[in-house]
């Protein structure tokens, strides 16, 4: 028996993204750490990544993506009544990245806040926006996924520094119009038992930054890649299956999957487990690497702008990252 398709409460009005101009190839990284283009390409699918310029900030990138999304939606900053930013690499520990974005956009005194869910940050933000719109508390919400991880990785650690890139993606959400288009389902999960699988150990209250900690790079990303790899395949598959079921759609009715771009091997295995062809996955890991919370909105915007994703098509979004935190959503565009 199939689940009835729920009536969407919110829908995507516009998408946008920003990628820094500076491109660093795998061959460039061969001069930085003991690695090779062949290893990075074979093990991850990454060939290049865009890295922020000196002086460029997380909120600069987020504001650029936001303007792009507002333009696509035909709206202005004055139309916004909430700003949600998914990020783990904001400009400052305090205050939020969202208020820096608010100030740069010139937005009014509206709520602006961050979500810390690493690579799942955009999905968490979009789900929260959907809830605010569903209750009628908000009517126009800007959701941004942005990361500047090149300043959070240890450039002497080949197991992490080759993986990440910088960038931002954004969507503007507004109330659904009753035509079936919009967010059909969302599901979110976290498992703190795996909190040390990807962690920045120092710089918080548990381990305040000290000269010794900084010298030992404890203020940089530490990752147990294989734990996350295994968990990603399992949990992205189960969350996607759940979101699909809750949407009332059959997998044959699915047009596209926009999965978090962490590793092409993870995406390939999720594709096989879902029984959904890889050609229907929007892939850009080759160009950007892992941009954490920015990865889904960047890929979504690219596929909307180049015409792959068309109005009324159904798109599955799924992501997993540090936390571990993960989730999935089904959207009729
Ligand atoms: N270049 C060359 N060799 C390398 C590199 C490199 N850049 N990095 C690791 N190696 C070596 C290792 O030292 C190891 O060598 P050894 O066999 O002599 O010990 C060998 O390659 C294999 O290393 P593994 O870690 O087993 O490689 P694996 O196939 O697991 O790939 C990877 C590593 C790419 C990190 C993979 O585990 C992965 O993608 N994990 C998931 C990452 C992820 O999703 N992160 C979470 C999201 S990020 C966020 O939340 C912000």
PDB file of N, CA and C in Angstrom, residues 30 32 39 41 43 66 101 119 124 170 192 199 206 251 283-284 286 298 310:
ATOM      1  N   UNK A  30      50.106  17.896  -4.900  1.00  0.00           N
ATOM      2  CA  UNK A  30      51.283  17.008  -4.861  1.00  0.00           C
ATOM      3  C   UNK A  30      52.505  17.762  -4.353  1.00  0.00           C
ATOM      4  N   UNK A  32      52.282  20.039  -1.992  1.00  0.00           N
ATOM      5  CA  UNK A  32      51.999  20.467  -0.609  1.00  0.00           C
ATOM      6  C   UNK A  32      52.165  19.308   0.375  1.00  0.00           C
ATOM      7  N   UNK A  39      45.833   8.971  -6.579  1.00  0.00           N
ATOM      8  CA  UNK A  39      45.234   8.513  -5.316  1.00  0.00           C
ATOM      9  C   UNK A  39      43.954   9.297  -5.027  1.00  0.00           C
ATOM     10  N   UNK A  41      41.992  11.045  -7.026  1.00  0.00           N
ATOM     11  CA  UNK A  41      40.922  10.798  -8.004  1.00  0.00           C
ATOM     12  C   UNK A  41      40.305   9.416  -7.789  1.00  0.00           C
ATOM     13  N   UNK A  43      40.407   7.394  -5.076  1.00  0.00           N
ATOM     14  CA  UNK A  43      39.794   7.146  -3.761  1.00  0.00           C
ATOM     15  C   UNK A  43      38.595   8.037  -3.478  1.00  0.00           C
ATOM     16  N   UNK A  66      23.581  34.094  -1.315  1.00  0.00           N
ATOM     17  CA  UNK A  66      22.238  34.569  -0.939  1.00  0.00           C
ATOM     18  C   UNK A  66      21.693  35.553  -1.980  1.00  0.00           C
ATOM     19  N   UNK A 101      26.182  37.658   7.950  1.00  0.00           N
ATOM     20  CA  UNK A 101      25.515  37.637   6.635  1.00  0.00           C
ATOM     21  C   UNK A 101      24.400  38.684   6.619  1.00  0.00           C
ATOM     22  N   UNK A 119      28.112  18.554   7.475  1.00  0.00           N
ATOM     23  CA  UNK A 119      27.663  18.377   6.087  1.00  0.00           C
ATOM     24  C   UNK A 119      26.149  18.294   5.965  1.00  0.00           C
ATOM     25  N   UNK A 124      19.384  20.363   7.704  1.00  0.00           N
ATOM     26  CA  UNK A 124      18.807  20.764   8.995  1.00  0.00           C
ATOM     27  C   UNK A 124      18.160  22.149   8.861  1.00  0.00           C
ATOM     28  N   UNK A 170      22.672  28.539  -1.525  1.00  0.00           N
ATOM     29  CA  UNK A 170      21.527  29.111  -0.797  1.00  0.00           C
ATOM     30  C   UNK A 170      20.229  28.805  -1.519  1.00  0.00           C
ATOM     31  N   UNK A 192      25.611  10.827  18.526  1.00  0.00           N
ATOM     32  CA  UNK A 192      26.770  11.375  19.236  1.00  0.00           C
ATOM     33  C   UNK A 192      27.804  10.331  19.617  1.00  0.00           C
ATOM     34  N   UNK A 199      36.256  15.698  14.201  1.00  0.00           N
ATOM     35  CA  UNK A 199      36.212  16.620  15.333  1.00  0.00           C
ATOM     36  C   UNK A 199      37.329  17.653  15.213  1.00  0.00           C
ATOM     37  N   UNK A 206      35.744  22.509  26.224  1.00  0.00           N
ATOM     38  CA  UNK A 206      36.337  21.261  26.715  1.00  0.00           C
ATOM     39  C   UNK A 206      37.858  21.326  26.669  1.00  0.00           C
ATOM     40  N   UNK A 251      10.090   4.978  -6.100  1.00  0.00           N
ATOM     41  CA  UNK A 251      11.424   5.361  -6.588  1.00  0.00           C
ATOM     42  C   UNK A 251      11.412   5.583  -8.105  1.00  0.00           C
ATOM     43  N   UNK A 283      26.251  15.242  -9.870  1.00  0.00           N
ATOM     44  CA  UNK A 283      27.622  15.080  -9.362  1.00  0.00           C
ATOM     45  C   UNK A 283      28.467  16.307  -9.707  1.00  0.00           C
ATOM     46  N   UNK A 284      29.141  16.859  -8.728  1.00  0.00           N
ATOM     47  CA  UNK A 284      30.118  17.922  -9.015  1.00  0.00           C
ATOM     48  C   UNK A 284      31.338  17.819  -8.091  1.00  0.00           C
ATOM     49  N   UNK A 286      34.018  16.321  -8.501  1.00  0.00           N
ATOM     50  CA  UNK A 286      35.237  16.490  -9.291  1.00  0.00           C
ATOM     51  C   UNK A 286      35.719  17.954  -9.246  1.00  0.00           C
ATOM     52  N   UNK A 298      24.923  23.931  -3.604  1.00  0.00           N
ATOM     53  CA  UNK A 298      25.716  24.255  -4.804  1.00  0.00           C
ATOM     54  C   UNK A 298      25.296  23.339  -5.958  1.00  0.00           C
ATOM     55  N   UNK A 310      14.163  20.291 -13.687  1.00  0.00           N
ATOM     56  CA  UNK A 310      13.070  21.081 -14.269  1.00  0.00           C
ATOM     57  C   UNK A 310      11.945  21.269 -13.248  1.00  0.00           C
TER      58      UNK A 310
END
